[in-house]
Structures are given as structure tokens and as C-alpha cells.
Coordinates of C-alpha atoms in Angstrom, one line a residue:
M447 CA 6.8 -34.1 115.8
H448 CA 7.2 -30.4 116.6
E449 CA 7.0 -29.1 120.2
P450 CA 4.1 -26.7 120.9
T451 CA 5.2 -23.2 120.1
T452 CA 4.0 -19.7 121.2
I453 CA 4.5 -16.7 119.1
L454 CA 6.1 -13.9 121.1
Q455 CA 6.3 -11.2 118.5
P456 CA 4.7 -11.2 115.1
M457 CA 6.0 -9.1 112.3
A458 CA 4.7 -5.5 112.7
R459 CA 3.3 -3.9 109.5
P460 CA 2.9 -0.2 108.6
D461 CA -0.5 1.3 109.4
P462 CA -1.1 4.5 107.3
K463 CA -3.6 5.8 109.9
I464 CA -0.9 5.6 112.7
C465 CA 2.6 5.3 111.2
S466 CA 3.8 4.4 107.8
E467 CA 7.4 5.5 108.1
Q468 CA 9.0 2.6 106.2
K469 CA 12.3 2.5 107.9
L470 CA 10.6 1.9 111.3
F471 CA 9.3 -1.5 109.9
A472 CA 11.7 -2.8 107.3
R473 CA 14.6 -1.3 105.4
L474 CA 14.4 -2.1 101.7
H475 CA 17.3 -2.2 99.3
G476 CA 17.1 -2.9 95.6
R477 CA 13.8 -4.1 94.0
A478 CA 11.8 -4.7 97.1
H479 CA 8.4 -3.3 98.2
Q480 CA 6.2 -3.5 101.3
S481 CA 2.5 -3.2 100.7
L482 CA 0.7 -0.7 102.9
S483 CA -2.5 -2.7 102.6
T484 CA -1.2 -6.2 103.5
G485 CA 2.3 -5.6 104.9
D486 CA 3.7 -8.3 102.6
V487 CA 7.2 -7.7 101.4
R488 CA 7.7 -8.5 97.7
F489 CA 11.3 -8.8 96.4
E490 CA 13.2 -9.5 93.2
I491 CA 16.5 -11.4 92.8
G492 CA 19.3 -9.5 94.6
A493 CA 17.0 -7.3 96.7
Q494 CA 17.9 -7.0 100.4
V495 CA 15.4 -6.6 103.2
Q496 CA 16.5 -5.8 106.8
F497 CA 14.4 -6.0 109.9
D498 CA 16.8 -4.2 112.2
T499 CA 14.0 -1.7 112.9
Y500 CA 12.1 -0.3 115.8
F501 CA 8.9 -2.3 115.3
N502 CA 10.6 -5.6 114.3
V503 CA 13.8 -6.1 116.3
F504 CA 13.4 -8.7 119.1
N505 CA 15.0 -7.5 122.3
I506 CA 16.0 -10.9 123.7
G507 CA 17.9 -9.2 126.4
K508 CA 14.6 -8.0 127.9
W509 CA 12.9 -11.3 127.4
T510 CA 15.9 -13.1 129.1
T511 CA 16.2 -10.6 131.9
H512 CA 12.5 -10.2 132.8
C513 CA 11.0 -13.5 131.5
G514 CA 13.7 -16.1 131.8
L515 CA 13.5 -16.9 128.1
K516 CA 15.8 -19.8 127.2
D517 CA 14.9 -20.6 123.6
I518 CA 13.8 -18.6 120.6
G519 CA 13.1 -19.3 117.0
L520 CA 11.9 -17.6 113.8
Q521 CA 8.9 -18.6 111.8
L522 CA 8.7 -17.5 108.1
S523 CA 5.9 -17.7 105.6
G524 CA 5.9 -16.8 102.0
E525 CA 7.2 -18.0 98.6
G526 CA 10.6 -18.0 97.0
T527 CA 14.3 -18.7 97.8
I528 CA 16.2 -16.3 100.1
E529 CA 19.5 -16.1 101.8
L530 CA 18.5 -15.7 105.5
T531 CA 20.7 -14.1 108.1
V532 CA 19.8 -13.9 111.8
C533 CA 22.1 -11.6 113.9
I534 CA 22.5 -10.7 117.6
V535 CA 23.8 -7.3 118.5
Y536 CA 25.7 -6.4 121.7
A537 CA 26.4 -3.0 123.0
N538 CA 29.1 -1.1 121.1
Q539 CA 29.8 -4.2 118.8
S540 CA 29.1 -5.1 115.2
P541 CA 26.3 -7.5 114.6
M542 CA 27.2 -11.2 115.1
R543 CA 25.7 -13.7 112.7
L544 CA 23.9 -16.7 114.3
I545 CA 22.3 -18.1 111.1
D546 CA 23.3 -17.6 107.5
E547 CA 21.5 -20.1 105.3
I548 CA 19.8 -20.3 101.9
I549 CA 16.2 -21.5 102.4
T550 CA 13.1 -21.9 100.3
L551 CA 9.7 -20.6 101.4
E552 CA 6.6 -22.5 100.2
P553 CA 3.1 -21.1 100.4
S554 CA 1.7 -24.2 102.1
N555 CA 4.3 -24.4 104.7
R556 CA 5.4 -22.2 107.7
L557 CA 9.1 -22.7 108.1
Q558 CA 10.4 -22.8 111.7
I559 CA 14.1 -22.1 112.4
Q560 CA 15.6 -22.5 115.9
V561 CA 18.1 -19.7 116.8
P562 CA 21.2 -21.1 118.4
L563 CA 22.0 -19.4 121.7
E564 CA 24.6 -21.8 123.1
G565 CA 27.7 -19.9 124.2
R566 CA 26.1 -16.5 123.8
T567 CA 24.9 -14.0 126.3
P568 CA 21.4 -13.3 125.2
H569 CA 20.5 -11.2 128.3
K570 CA 22.8 -8.5 126.7
G571 CA 21.6 -8.8 123.1
V572 CA 19.1 -7.7 120.5
L573 CA 18.1 -10.0 117.7
Y574 CA 17.1 -9.1 114.1
F575 CA 16.9 -10.9 110.8
E576 CA 17.5 -9.9 107.2
F577 CA 17.4 -11.6 103.8
R578 CA 18.6 -11.3 100.2
G579 CA 16.4 -12.5 97.4
V580 CA 17.9 -15.5 95.6
S581 CA 14.7 -15.7 93.5
K582 CA 11.6 -13.6 93.0
G583 CA 9.2 -14.0 95.9
V584 CA 7.2 -12.7 98.8
L585 CA 7.5 -12.7 102.6
S586 CA 4.0 -12.8 104.0
D587 CA 4.8 -13.3 107.7
A588 CA 7.7 -13.5 110.2
N589 CA 7.2 -14.4 113.8
W590 CA 9.6 -14.8 116.8
Y591 CA 8.5 -17.8 118.7
T592 CA 9.4 -20.0 121.7
T593 CA 8.7 -23.6 122.9
Q594 CA 8.6 -22.4 126.5
Q595 CA 5.2 -22.1 128.1
P596 CA 3.9 -18.9 129.7
L597 CA 3.7 -18.6 133.5
R598 CA 0.2 -17.1 133.5
S599 CA -2.7 -16.0 131.3
P600 CA -3.3 -12.3 132.1
K601 CA -6.9 -11.0 132.2
L602 CA -6.4 -7.5 130.8
A603 CA -8.7 -4.5 131.5
L604 CA -8.0 -1.7 129.1
S605 CA -9.0 1.6 130.6
V606 CA -9.5 4.7 128.4
T607 CA -10.5 8.1 129.9
T608 CA -12.1 10.7 127.7
F609 CA -13.5 14.2 128.0
R610 CA -15.5 15.6 125.1
R611 CA -13.4 14.1 122.4
E612 CA -16.2 12.1 121.0
E613 CA -14.9 11.4 117.5
A614 CA -11.4 10.4 118.8
V615 CA -12.7 7.9 121.4
R616 CA -15.2 6.4 119.0
T617 CA -12.4 5.8 116.5
T618 CA -10.4 4.1 119.3
V619 CA -13.3 1.9 120.3
N620 CA -13.9 0.8 116.7
R621 CA -10.2 0.0 116.3
F622 CA -10.2 -2.0 119.4
K623 CA -13.4 -3.9 118.4
E624 CA -11.8 -4.8 115.1
F625 CA -8.5 -5.7 116.7
V626 CA -10.0 -8.0 119.4
K627 CA -11.7 -10.1 116.7
T628 CA -8.3 -11.3 115.4
S629 CA -6.1 -11.0 118.5
R630 CA -4.8 -14.3 119.8
F631 CA -5.6 -13.0 123.3
G632 CA -8.8 -11.2 122.6
D633 CA -10.9 -13.4 124.9
Q634 CA -8.7 -12.2 127.8
M635 CA -9.3 -8.4 127.1
H636 CA -12.1 -5.9 127.8
L637 CA -12.2 -2.2 127.2
F638 CA -13.6 0.3 129.8
V639 CA -14.3 3.8 128.4
V640 CA -14.6 6.2 131.3
D641 CA -16.5 9.2 129.9
N642 CA -15.8 12.3 132.1
G643 CA -17.8 14.5 129.7
K644 CA -20.8 12.2 129.6
S645 CA -21.1 12.9 125.9
A646 CA -19.3 10.0 124.0
N647 CA -22.4 7.8 123.6
I648 CA -20.4 4.6 123.3
P649 CA -22.8 1.6 123.1
V650 CA -22.3 -1.3 125.4
S651 CA -21.0 -4.4 123.7
E652 CA -19.5 -7.8 124.5
K653 CA -16.0 -6.3 124.7
V654 CA -16.6 -2.6 125.5
T655 CA -18.2 -1.1 128.6
P656 CA -18.8 2.7 128.7
I657 CA -18.9 4.3 132.2
E658 CA -20.2 7.9 132.7
N659 CA -18.1 9.6 135.3
E660 CA -17.8 13.0 137.0
N661 CA -14.9 15.0 135.6
Y662 CA -12.1 14.6 138.0
G663 CA -9.6 14.6 135.2
G664 CA -7.3 11.8 134.1
A665 CA -6.6 10.9 137.7
G666 CA -10.3 10.4 138.4
G667 CA -11.0 8.7 135.1
F668 CA -8.2 6.2 135.3
T669 CA -9.0 5.5 139.0
R670 CA -12.5 4.6 138.0
G671 CA -11.2 2.3 135.3
L672 CA -8.8 0.7 137.7
I673 CA -11.5 0.1 140.2
E674 CA -13.7 -1.5 137.6
G675 CA -10.9 -3.8 136.6
M676 CA -10.4 -4.9 140.3
E677 CA -14.1 -5.4 140.9
R678 CA -14.5 -7.6 137.8
G679 CA -11.6 -9.9 138.5
F680 CA -9.0 -8.7 136.0
T681 CA -5.4 -9.4 136.8
H682 CA -3.8 -6.5 134.9
C683 CA -4.9 -3.0 133.8
L684 CA -3.7 -1.0 130.8
F685 CA -4.2 2.7 130.8
M686 CA -4.4 4.3 127.3
D687 CA -5.2 7.7 125.8
D688 CA -8.6 8.2 124.3
D689 CA -7.1 8.6 120.8
A690 CA -5.0 5.5 121.3
S691 CA -2.6 6.4 118.5
T692 CA -0.7 3.1 118.8
L693 CA -0.5 0.1 116.7
M694 CA -2.9 -2.4 118.3
D695 CA -0.3 -5.1 118.0
A696 CA 1.4 -3.3 120.9
V697 CA -1.4 -4.6 123.2
D698 CA -0.7 -8.2 122.1
R699 CA 3.1 -7.7 122.7
T700 CA 2.3 -6.4 126.2
W701 CA 0.0 -9.2 127.0
I702 CA 2.4 -11.9 126.1
F703 CA 5.3 -10.2 127.9
L704 CA 3.2 -10.1 131.1
A705 CA 2.3 -13.7 130.6
Y706 CA 6.0 -14.8 130.7
A707 CA 7.3 -12.3 133.2
T708 CA 9.1 -14.1 136.1
E709 CA 8.4 -11.2 138.5
P710 CA 4.6 -10.7 139.1
K711 CA 5.2 -7.0 139.7
T712 CA 6.3 -6.5 136.1
A713 CA 4.7 -3.5 134.3
V714 CA 5.1 -2.3 130.7
A715 CA 5.4 1.4 129.8
G716 CA 4.8 2.5 126.3
A717 CA 7.2 4.9 124.6
M718 CA 6.1 8.2 123.0
I719 CA 6.7 9.7 119.6
T720 CA 5.4 13.0 118.5
T721 CA 3.2 13.3 115.4
S722 CA 5.5 16.0 114.0
H723 CA 8.5 13.7 113.9
I724 CA 7.2 10.2 113.7
W725 CA 10.7 8.7 113.4
A726 CA 12.1 10.2 116.6
I727 CA 11.6 9.1 120.2
W728 CA 10.2 11.8 122.5
E729 CA 10.6 9.5 125.5
N730 CA 11.2 5.8 126.1
G731 CA 10.2 5.9 129.7
A732 CA 11.3 8.7 132.1
E733 CA 12.9 9.3 135.5
F734 CA 11.8 11.8 138.1
D735 CA 15.2 13.0 139.3
G736 CA 14.1 16.2 141.0
V737 CA 12.2 17.0 137.8
C738 CA 10.8 14.9 135.0
R739 CA 13.5 13.7 132.7
P740 CA 12.4 11.9 129.5
L741 CA 14.8 9.1 128.5
H742 CA 16.4 8.5 125.1
G743 CA 14.7 11.6 123.7
G744 CA 15.8 12.5 120.1
T745 CA 16.7 8.9 119.2
D746 CA 16.4 8.6 115.4
L747 CA 14.7 5.3 114.9
R748 CA 15.6 5.2 111.3
E749 CA 19.2 4.7 112.3
P750 CA 19.9 1.1 113.6
E751 CA 22.9 2.2 115.7
Q752 CA 20.8 4.6 117.6
L753 CA 18.0 2.1 118.0
F754 CA 20.3 -0.6 119.4
R755 CA 21.9 1.9 121.8
M756 CA 18.5 2.8 123.2
E757 CA 17.4 -0.9 123.5
H758 CA 20.6 -1.9 125.2
A759 CA 20.4 0.9 127.7
S760 CA 16.8 0.2 128.5
T761 CA 17.2 -3.6 129.1
P762 CA 18.4 -3.8 132.8
R763 CA 15.9 -3.2 135.6
Q764 CA 15.2 0.5 135.9
S765 CA 15.8 2.7 138.9
D766 CA 13.2 3.3 141.6
K767 CA 12.7 6.8 140.0
F768 CA 11.6 5.4 136.7
Y769 CA 8.0 6.0 135.6
G770 CA 5.7 5.3 132.7
G771 CA 3.3 7.8 131.0
W772 CA -0.4 6.9 131.0
W773 CA -0.7 7.1 127.3
F774 CA 0.2 3.4 127.5
F775 CA 0.9 1.8 130.9
A776 CA 0.1 -1.8 131.8
F777 CA 0.5 -3.1 135.4
P778 CA -0.6 -5.9 137.8
L779 CA -3.7 -5.1 139.8
E780 CA -2.7 -7.5 142.6
H781 CA 0.2 -5.3 143.5
V782 CA -1.6 -1.9 143.5
E783 CA -1.2 -0.5 147.0
H784 CA -2.3 3.0 146.2
L785 CA -4.9 4.4 143.9
P786 CA -3.9 7.6 141.9
F787 CA -3.5 10.8 143.8
P788 CA -6.1 13.5 142.8
F789 CA -3.9 15.7 140.7
F790 CA -6.7 16.0 138.0
V791 CA -4.0 15.7 135.3
R792 CA -0.2 16.0 135.1
G793 CA 1.8 14.2 137.7
D794 CA -0.7 11.4 138.5
D795 CA 1.3 8.9 136.4
V796 CA 4.6 9.9 138.0
S797 CA 3.3 9.5 141.5
F798 CA 1.6 6.2 140.7
S799 CA 4.8 4.7 139.4
L800 CA 7.0 6.0 142.1
V801 CA 4.9 4.9 145.0
H802 CA 4.7 1.3 143.7
D803 CA 7.6 -1.2 143.5
F804 CA 6.7 -2.2 139.9
N805 CA 9.4 -3.7 137.7
I806 CA 8.7 -1.4 134.8
T807 CA 10.2 -2.0 131.3
T808 CA 9.7 -0.8 127.8
L809 CA 9.4 -2.9 124.7
P810 CA 10.3 -2.1 121.1
G811 CA 7.2 -1.2 119.0
V812 CA 5.1 -0.5 122.1
V813 CA 4.6 3.2 121.5
S814 CA 2.0 5.9 121.3
F815 CA 2.0 8.7 118.8
Q816 CA 1.1 12.0 120.4
E817 CA 0.9 15.7 119.8
S818 CA 4.1 17.3 121.1
F819 CA 3.8 18.4 124.8
T820 CA 5.3 21.8 123.9
E821 CA 2.3 22.3 121.6
K822 CA 0.0 21.8 124.6
D823 CA 1.9 24.0 127.0
S824 CA -0.1 26.9 128.6
P825 CA -0.3 28.7 132.0
L826 CA -2.6 25.9 133.2
T827 CA -0.2 23.1 132.3
W828 CA 2.7 24.9 134.0
Y829 CA 0.5 25.3 137.1
L830 CA -0.3 21.6 137.0
D831 CA 3.3 20.6 136.4
L832 CA 4.9 22.7 139.2
R833 CA 2.3 21.7 141.8
S834 CA 2.7 18.0 141.0
H835 CA 6.6 18.4 141.1
L836 CA 6.4 20.0 144.6
A837 CA 3.8 17.4 145.8
H838 CA 6.0 14.5 144.7
H839 CA 8.9 15.9 146.8
L840 CA 6.7 16.4 149.8
S841 CA 4.8 13.1 149.7
L842 CA 7.2 10.5 148.4
P843 CA 10.3 9.7 150.4
N844 CA 12.3 8.2 147.5
V845 CA 12.4 11.6 145.8
D846 CA 12.8 13.9 148.7
D847 CA 15.6 16.5 148.1
G848 CA 15.0 18.6 151.2
Q849 CA 13.9 22.2 151.6
N850 CA 16.7 23.5 149.4
G851 CA 15.9 21.0 146.6
L852 CA 12.2 22.0 146.8
A853 CA 13.2 25.7 146.4
V854 CA 15.5 24.9 143.4
I855 CA 12.6 23.2 141.6
A856 CA 10.4 26.2 142.0
L857 CA 13.2 28.5 140.9
W858 CA 13.9 26.4 137.8
F859 CA 10.2 26.8 136.8
W860 CA 10.4 30.6 137.4
A861 CA 13.6 31.1 135.5
R862 CA 12.4 29.5 132.3
T863 CA 9.2 31.5 132.2
F864 CA 10.9 34.7 133.3
L865 CA 13.6 34.5 130.6
T866 CA 11.1 33.9 127.9
C867 CA 8.7 36.7 129.0
H868 CA 5.8 34.4 129.9
Y869 CA 4.5 36.5 132.6
E870 CA 1.0 35.0 132.6
T871 CA 2.6 31.6 133.1
M872 CA 4.7 33.1 135.9
E873 CA 1.5 34.1 137.7
A874 CA 0.1 30.6 137.3
I875 CA 3.2 29.0 138.9
N876 CA 2.8 31.4 141.8
I877 CA -0.7 30.0 142.3
A878 CA 0.7 26.5 142.1
I879 CA 3.1 27.3 145.0
E880 CA 0.3 28.8 147.1
D881 CA -1.9 25.8 146.5
V882 CA 0.8 23.3 147.5
M883 CA 1.3 25.2 150.7
R884 CA -2.5 24.9 151.4
G885 CA -1.8 21.2 151.8
P886 CA -3.1 18.0 150.3
E887 CA -6.6 18.6 151.6
Y888 CA -6.9 21.5 149.1
F889 CA -6.3 18.9 146.3
A890 CA -9.0 16.7 147.8
D891 CA -11.5 19.5 148.1
N892 CA -10.8 20.7 144.6
A893 CA -10.4 17.4 142.7
D894 CA -12.4 18.7 139.8
M895 CA -10.2 21.7 139.4
A896 CA -13.2 23.8 138.2
Q897 CA -12.3 26.9 140.1
R898 CA -8.6 26.8 139.3
R899 CA -9.2 26.2 135.7
A900 CA -11.4 29.2 135.6
D901 CA -9.0 31.4 137.6
I902 CA -6.0 30.5 135.3
G903 CA -8.1 30.9 132.2
K904 CA -8.8 34.5 133.2
L905 CA -5.0 35.1 133.3
Q906 CA -4.6 34.2 129.7
K907 CA -4.7 37.2 127.5
K908 CA -1.5 37.2 125.5
E909 CA -0.4 33.5 126.0
R910 CA -3.3 32.1 124.0
W911 CA -3.1 30.6 120.5
I912 CA -5.0 32.7 117.9
P913 CA -5.5 32.0 114.2
C914 CA -3.3 34.4 112.3
A915 CA -0.8 34.7 109.5
V916 CA 2.6 33.7 110.9
P917 CA 5.3 36.2 110.2
R918 CA 8.5 35.0 108.5
E919 CA 11.2 33.8 110.8
R920 CA 13.9 36.5 111.2
R921 CA 17.5 35.3 110.5
Y922 CA 19.4 38.4 111.5
R923 CA 20.0 39.0 115.2
K924 CA 21.5 42.2 116.6
L925 CA 22.3 40.3 119.8
N926 CA 23.5 37.0 118.5
P927 CA 23.0 34.3 121.2
D928 CA 25.5 32.0 119.5
L929 CA 28.3 34.3 120.7
W930 CA 29.4 33.6 124.2
V931 CA 29.9 37.3 124.9
T932 CA 26.2 38.0 124.1
R933 CA 25.1 35.1 126.3
W934 CA 27.2 36.2 129.3
F935 CA 26.2 39.9 129.0
M936 CA 22.5 39.0 128.8
K937 CA 22.9 36.7 131.9
L938 CA 24.5 39.5 133.8
T939 CA 21.7 41.9 132.9
L940 CA 19.0 39.2 133.6
N941 CA 18.2 39.1 129.9
G942 CA 17.8 42.8 129.6
L943 CA 15.8 43.5 132.8
L944 CA 18.6 45.7 134.1
L945 CA 19.1 47.6 130.7
P946 CA 17.1 50.8 130.3
G947 CA 15.1 50.8 127.0
F948 CA 15.7 47.1 126.4
Q949 CA 12.3 46.7 124.7
Y950 CA 13.8 48.9 121.9
I951 CA 17.3 47.4 121.9
G952 CA 16.4 43.7 122.1
D953 CA 15.6 41.5 119.1
H954 CA 12.1 40.6 117.9
I955 CA 12.1 37.0 116.7
V956 CA 9.8 34.3 115.5
L957 CA 10.1 30.7 116.8
P958 CA 8.3 27.4 116.4
T959 CA 6.8 25.8 119.5
S960 CA 9.5 23.2 119.4
K961 CA 11.9 25.9 120.6
R962 CA 9.6 27.6 123.0
W963 CA 11.6 26.7 126.1
R964 CA 15.0 26.5 124.6
I965 CA 16.6 29.3 126.6
R966 CA 19.6 29.8 124.3
D967 CA 17.4 31.2 121.5
H968 CA 15.9 33.8 123.9
W969 CA 19.0 35.6 125.0
G970 CA 18.8 39.2 123.9
V971 CA 15.1 39.0 122.9
A972 CA 12.5 41.7 123.6
S973 CA 9.6 40.2 121.7
I974 CA 8.9 36.6 120.6
T975 CA 6.2 35.3 118.3
Y976 CA 5.6 31.6 118.6
H977 CA 3.8 29.6 116.0
D978 CA 2.4 26.1 116.1
A979 CA 3.5 23.2 113.8
S980 CA 0.7 24.0 111.2
E981 CA 1.8 27.7 111.1
H982 CA -1.9 28.6 111.3
K983 CA -1.8 29.8 115.0
A984 CA 0.5 32.1 116.9
Y985 CA 0.9 34.3 120.0
T986 CA 3.4 37.0 120.9
V987 CA 5.0 37.9 124.3
T988 CA 7.0 41.0 125.0
H989 CA 9.6 42.2 127.5
N990 CA 7.9 44.2 130.3
K991 CA 10.0 45.4 133.2
R992 CA 7.2 46.3 135.6
R993 CA 5.4 43.0 135.1
A994 CA 8.6 40.9 135.3
I995 CA 9.7 42.6 138.6
G996 CA 6.3 42.5 140.2
V997 CA 5.6 38.9 139.5
S998 CA 9.2 37.8 140.2
L999 CA 9.2 39.4 143.7
K1000 CA 6.0 37.6 144.6
T1001 CA 7.6 34.3 143.3
L1002 CA 10.7 34.7 145.3
K1003 CA 8.7 35.6 148.4
L1004 CA 6.5 32.5 147.9
I1005 CA 9.6 30.3 147.4
W1006 CA 11.1 31.6 150.6
T1007 CA 7.9 30.9 152.5
L1008 CA 7.7 27.4 151.0
R1009 CA 11.3 26.7 152.1
K1010 CA 10.5 27.9 155.7
R1011 CA 7.4 25.8 156.0
Y1012 CA 9.0 22.7 154.5
P1013 CA 9.1 20.6 157.7
K1014 CA 5.4 21.1 158.5
L1015 CA 4.4 20.6 154.9
K1016 CA 6.5 17.5 154.6
K1017 CA 4.8 15.9 157.6
K1018 CA 1.3 16.9 156.4
W1019 CA 1.8 15.7 152.9
A1020 CA 3.3 12.4 154.0
E1021 CA 0.3 11.8 156.4
E1022 CA -2.4 12.7 154.0
Y1023 CA -1.0 10.9 150.9
D1024 CA -2.1 7.5 152.0
R1025 CA -5.7 8.7 152.8
L1026 CA -6.1 10.4 149.4
T1027 CA -4.9 7.4 147.5
D1028 CA -7.0 4.9 149.4
R1029 CA -10.3 3.3 148.3
P1030 CA -12.7 5.1 150.7
Y1031 CA -11.6 8.6 149.5
W1032 CA -12.2 7.7 145.8
D1033 CA -15.4 5.8 146.5
Q1034 CA -16.8 8.9 148.1
T1035 CA -15.4 11.3 145.5
L1036 CA -16.7 9.2 142.5
G1037 CA -20.0 8.4 144.2
L1038 CA -19.4 4.6 144.4
S1039 CA -20.5 2.2 147.1
K1040 CA -18.6 2.8 150.3
S1041 CA -15.7 0.6 151.0
S1042 CA -13.5 0.2 154.1
E1043 CA -10.9 -1.8 152.3
G1044 CA -7.8 -0.4 150.6
P1045 CA -7.0 -0.9 147.0

């Protein structure tokens, strides 16, 4: 008689609406095919199918380290005879075979194969399986399972915040409603849709609760969802974007991982992939080390070696500067000591992670597909980014770099915009410095950001996407930035600022948004036209000495003042942070019943 088993990770299948990049699910060789409609893999004699892929590797290192997993097995369903191989991969080593057997799959029987781990070091490994067709057949299912019992049964509140993206959020709600019907853990999940625009018209149902909310941005929306989860007795909360461009299987993977986690403070952060390159990691978690630093960016998930390198590096417990983006972030409500800070958007997820002692990890296949952040950049986003960076340094002791470190952050923001002729963005970052020096009470009094959004919107005249025919990219450069002489000369002249008539001498170039902040491409440039990924929109910025000097002098003066006021600002921000992340502040702001208790 078989021991009771629990499926930890079912086989992930391509979804043409989210991601159908074949090499992220199964690598096929010879006469093999994976159906987009069913996910079944059909194979002929001699065909080889490998599951050393992003969505189907099993990171036993993470399961051993964070969940104390001691046994693992593989369930297979289908028809035909195959040569099955199960491998474990350690860092910087070739795969090691644990199983290599010829087996026969029968339609009426699910085959269970225990993976031998004796004498191995599973906490350092990643598992995958592959097979070669000995006969013609089909693999209809493949699940990693265990005989260990979970430690808890999480009650998961999914919280989605939306603002006037009616079609996107309705699609997400419908996908969730279909998913929860077949999910093994659907009875332990509920979706709260916080509608900051009061326009989505989501109907109430057994598994979905819409909540109309005043527009206090993502911070206010996710806070409202978090509070609802607390009030209704949920144990965990999962923040997701309103377009929820993730395979819903990721929610099940997250639930079961939290069920087995040995440390109650365990949280799961979803990775991010951009929709322009659906095979490459944008970030697999990130660190706030003075500035936001995405981890493992550029990892080509079609290449097993790069995938394994990322998984091995992300297995140990992360540093206290690690944070997860709110496009997908699951955490235990019992250990929430602070509600989100009223940043509106940008920085709320960083602050929330850093102020809590969560044990945050990532999981293969738990990922959200998003539009590239560089596509969304604008004077407003740079304002939001800089003010949150400065606020983190002033309010959170574990990221405090002192007054000089604070000044360097602001200078770094200034330098990138100055060298790329983004003068409107430079003005926006000046406003950010001014607002941070006004103190945290300014954030509290302007949590809806209505006035600042209007102010910064008025700044945008040139740095605004407009529909137009995109000019052809120019290959020839008079001042070639690939030559070190050019780069050093342009650095000495502040990229032409000290050269008379540079607007006539400098190059006029065309760049995609993916290179918008790549400084090397901008040396020796007097005019830049940027175009979006679709090549249907563009904008142009040009070298302007008077504007550059005027705005830069104000920036440098503000940075000097910020540095001087650092001790008083530090004290004020540290004192006010607790109040602005406590329940009474948000109850009053969101118009909820008053509470004297903390979160």
C-alpha cells in the first residue's frame, strides 16, 4: 500500500496568452511535439525531451533549505515506453544521474518513482528529468511529489489593485475564477480587487470581492487589500498586478511552498520577465544596496547553464536588503508589523520588504510578465523613484549610508538625466529632493499625489511619447563612443557642456527605449530620438546649455542643503515612519473604522 503523497510541483504547460516560449517548458529533440492546447508531449521512437527548463526544474535546494524536505519522487502519466533519466545539478558541475531506467507508461496507471537522495547534498542541488522515446507515445502529466506532510494549510488572500484598467482587471478576475475551479487549494483562496478608479464594475462572487477605494496609488490599494485579509482571518496575502500576467500555476506553487515552510516568516517573491524578451529575466528578486539592484537580470532562460546558475545563487537565505516586487509577493499576515508607507507608487514594495524580517525566496516558474520599466519611465516615475530612495535611507536603519551616501544617491540620479539631456526629468528630481526635505508629514498630507502629478505633468513638453514615424537608426557616429579617447574627452567636457557650439558638433542619434539610460551610447550626442518597442511612438531631447546649467545649479544647491539637514531629517523620518505605517493612520486615510491597534 502506497503512503499518502502530496504533489509539490505539477508539470507546467505553455499558455499562448501568457508565454508560449517552448524552451522555457520543455526542450524537444527529434520527432517530439508539445500541444499548446493540452500541454501533452507526443513523441516518436528516438525523440528526446528534456525538462531542464525554467518552468519545470525542481529546485530541491530551496525545498530542503526552506522547507526541510527529505524525500521526493516523480509521478508520470501517459502511454508508451521511455528511457527515463532523473538528474541532480550542483553549482559548476555536470548533471549527475540519479535514475536511468526504461519504463512503460500505461493510460490507466500513474507511475510513481522515488528519487534516491542518500549520500547526496540536496540542499545544494536542482533536479530535472528527461526521457528518450523507446516507442511511440505521449506524456500527459509529470509531477514532483513527496510523502512528507505539510506543516500548515495557508488561507491565502490575493489582493489586486487597479486604477481605470477595466479590461485588464476583468480578464484577471475571469482567469482566477477559472483557475480556482480546478486548483487543489482553491477552497483556501479568495481574490480581493481594490478598485482605486471605482470603474471596474467587478461583480461580487463566492471567490471574488470587489472593493471601491479612494486613489492612494498602489500603496493605498494594497494596504486596503492587506487589511481586508487580516480582518477576514486569512493567514497569508499575495499582492499581484491587475493584469496578473503570470501562469496561474504559480499561485499553487506558492501556496504549497508556504504550507511546507519551516520558518513561519517565509515569503515568496515572483520574478519578472519583460514582454519584449519573454525568454530573459529582468529580475529574480532585487537588493536595495544604496539603490535598487535587480538580481540575475539578463539570464537567458533558454540556456540550462544560465538557469542553473541563477537557481543555485538564489537558493540560500537572502540578505536583509533583499526585496520582492509587488507584481507577485506572498507573505504571512501574522508577521506584518508595519503597513505600507504612503509612497503612492514606486518604493512601497522596497520599504515593506526591508522593514520586515521576512525570509524571502524565489521559485522557478513563479514569474510575472510585464512591460519593460524603461518603457514606463517619465519625469513622474523619476520623481517617485528618487524620493523613495531618499526616504528609505532616512527612515530605515539597515540601509542608512549617512549624509554623504544620501548625497551620492541624488547625484547619481542627476548625472544620468543630465548626460542624456532629460532636463524635464532633472526638474522633477529637484522637486523630489524638495519634498523629501519637507518631511514624512508631506507624504501623509499628499498621499493621493494629485497636486504633484499635476505639477510634474505640466513639466512634460518634450519628454512625452507622441505617435509619429520613427526615423531610421543612424549607424555612423562622428564622435564614436566605442573609442576610449572619445569617452574621456566627453567626460572632461561634461558631454559637450563646456564646448561652444556643441549642438552643431555633436551627433544626432536614434535609440530604442531599452538603451535610454545606457550612458555609453550618449557620449558625444547633441540630440536623441527615442522610440518605443512598437516603433509607433517617439520623443526627442536636445542639448541645451542654458537649461542644463540652470537646472543643474539648482540640483547641486538642493543636494548640499539635503546633506546639511541630514541629522534633523534622519531623526524626523525615523520618528514618523512608525506612525505612517500603523493602522490608525491608514484607517483614517482610507475612511475605515478607527482602530487603536497596530497591524
